[in-house]
Amino acid sequence: RLWVTVVPIVAATFPAAVQACLWGRYRLPWGATICVLGLLLGEWVNRYFNFWGWTYFPVNFVFPSQLIPSAIILDVVLLLSNSFTFTAVAGAMGWGLIFYPSNWPVIAPLHVPVEYNGMVMTLAD
C-alpha cells in the first residue's frame, strides 16, 4: 500500500550507512549494493515463507528487486565524486528518481492482453 511513497525513503538509510562505513574505512565503493543484495536475500526468504508458504499469495506480485538499480546509482555517484555531500544530494536524488522506472522490467510481462468474460484486459488489471 505504501510501497511507492515509504520504501524509497526508508530503504535508502541502510545502504547509506553501510556505504559510509565501507567508504570511510576501506575506500570500497560498493557498500550500498552489498547491503541491498543482503536485504534482497532476506526479503525473498520473507516473501517465500510468508506470502507463498503461509497464504499462497502469488510471489511474482511482490518483488524487492527494484532496489538494486538505485543502490548501483548510489555507489557510482560516490565512486565518481569521492564526496559524501555530493553523494547525499545527487545519489539520493538518483535513488528516488530511478525507483519507479526500475519497476518496468518486472511488471512488463503482466501487461499482455487477455480476454476475460468478453472484455479485453491486461493481467495487471
Coordinates of C-alpha atoms in Angstrom, one line a residue:
R1 CA 0.0 0.0 0.0
L2 CA 2.8 2.5 0.8
W3 CA 5.3 0.8 -1.5
V4 CA 5.9 3.9 -3.7
T5 CA 6.0 6.5 -1.0
V6 CA 7.7 4.9 2.0
V7 CA 10.1 2.3 0.6
P8 CA 12.4 4.7 -1.3
I9 CA 12.9 6.9 1.7
V10 CA 13.3 4.1 4.3
A11 CA 15.3 1.8 2.1
A12 CA 17.9 4.4 1.5
T13 CA 19.0 4.7 5.1
F14 CA 20.6 1.2 5.5
P15 CA 22.6 1.3 2.2
A16 CA 23.8 4.8 3.1
A17 CA 25.0 3.7 6.5
V18 CA 26.9 0.6 5.1
Q19 CA 28.3 2.7 2.3
A20 CA 29.6 5.3 4.7
C21 CA 31.3 2.7 6.9
L22 CA 32.9 0.8 3.9
W23 CA 34.0 4.0 2.1
G24 CA 35.3 5.7 5.3
R25 CA 37.4 2.8 6.5
Y26 CA 38.3 0.8 3.4
R27 CA 37.5 3.1 0.4
L28 CA 35.3 0.4 -1.1
P29 CA 32.5 2.0 -3.3
W30 CA 30.1 -1.0 -3.3
G31 CA 28.6 -0.8 0.2
A32 CA 25.1 0.2 -0.9
T33 CA 24.9 -2.6 -3.5
I34 CA 26.1 -5.3 -1.0
C35 CA 23.6 -4.0 1.6
V36 CA 20.7 -4.1 -0.9
L37 CA 21.7 -7.6 -2.0
G38 CA 21.6 -8.7 1.6
L39 CA 18.2 -7.1 2.1
L40 CA 17.1 -8.7 -1.2
L41 CA 18.0 -12.1 0.1
G42 CA 16.2 -11.5 3.4
E43 CA 13.1 -10.2 1.6
W44 CA 12.9 -13.1 -0.8
V45 CA 13.1 -15.5 2.2
N46 CA 10.3 -13.5 3.8
R47 CA 8.3 -13.4 0.5
Y48 CA 8.5 -17.2 0.1
F49 CA 7.7 -18.2 3.6
N50 CA 5.1 -15.6 4.5
F51 CA 3.4 -14.9 1.2
W52 CA 3.7 -18.2 -0.6
G53 CA 4.2 -20.7 2.3
W54 CA 1.6 -19.1 4.6
T55 CA -1.1 -17.5 2.4
Y56 CA -0.3 -18.8 -1.1
F57 CA -0.1 -15.3 -2.5
P58 CA 1.5 -15.2 -6.0
V59 CA 5.2 -14.5 -5.4
N60 CA 5.5 -12.7 -8.8
F61 CA 3.4 -9.8 -7.4
V62 CA 5.8 -9.0 -4.6
F63 CA 9.3 -8.1 -5.7
P64 CA 12.1 -6.2 -3.9
S65 CA 14.5 -6.3 -6.9
Q66 CA 13.9 -2.7 -7.8
L67 CA 16.3 -1.6 -5.1
I68 CA 19.3 -2.9 -7.0
P69 CA 19.5 -0.1 -9.7
S70 CA 19.1 2.5 -7.0
A71 CA 22.0 1.1 -5.0
I72 CA 24.2 0.9 -8.1
I73 CA 23.5 4.5 -8.8
L74 CA 24.3 5.5 -5.2
D75 CA 27.6 3.6 -5.4
V76 CA 28.6 5.0 -8.8
V77 CA 27.9 8.6 -7.6
L78 CA 30.2 8.0 -4.6
L79 CA 32.8 6.4 -6.8
L80 CA 32.9 9.2 -9.3
S81 CA 32.6 12.1 -6.9
N82 CA 34.6 10.9 -3.8
S83 CA 32.3 13.2 -1.7
F84 CA 29.8 12.2 0.9
T85 CA 28.0 15.6 0.5
F86 CA 27.6 15.3 -3.3
T87 CA 26.5 11.6 -2.9
A88 CA 24.0 12.6 -0.3
V89 CA 22.4 15.1 -2.7
A90 CA 22.8 13.6 -6.1
G91 CA 22.8 10.0 -5.1
A92 CA 19.7 10.3 -3.0
M93 CA 18.0 12.2 -5.9
G94 CA 19.0 9.4 -8.3
W95 CA 17.8 6.8 -5.8
G96 CA 14.3 8.3 -5.8
L97 CA 14.2 9.1 -9.5
I98 CA 15.1 5.6 -10.6
F99 CA 12.7 3.8 -8.2
Y100 CA 9.6 4.0 -10.4
P101 CA 11.4 3.2 -13.8
S102 CA 13.1 0.2 -12.2
N103 CA 9.6 -1.4 -11.8
W104 CA 9.0 -1.5 -15.6
P105 CA 11.1 -4.6 -16.4
V106 CA 9.5 -6.6 -13.6
I107 CA 5.9 -5.5 -14.4
A108 CA 6.2 -5.6 -18.2
P109 CA 5.2 -9.3 -18.6
L110 CA 1.9 -8.5 -16.8
H111 CA 0.8 -6.0 -19.4
V112 CA -0.3 -8.5 -22.1
P113 CA -3.9 -8.5 -23.4
V114 CA -6.2 -11.2 -22.0
E115 CA -9.8 -11.8 -22.8
Y116 CA -11.9 -12.3 -19.7
N117 CA -15.7 -12.6 -19.9
G118 CA -15.8 -10.9 -23.3
M119 CA -13.6 -7.9 -22.2
V120 CA -10.0 -7.3 -23.2
M121 CA -7.9 -6.5 -20.1
T122 CA -4.3 -6.8 -19.1
L123 CA -3.0 -9.3 -16.4
A124 CA -2.2 -6.2 -14.3
D125 CA -5.9 -5.3 -14.1

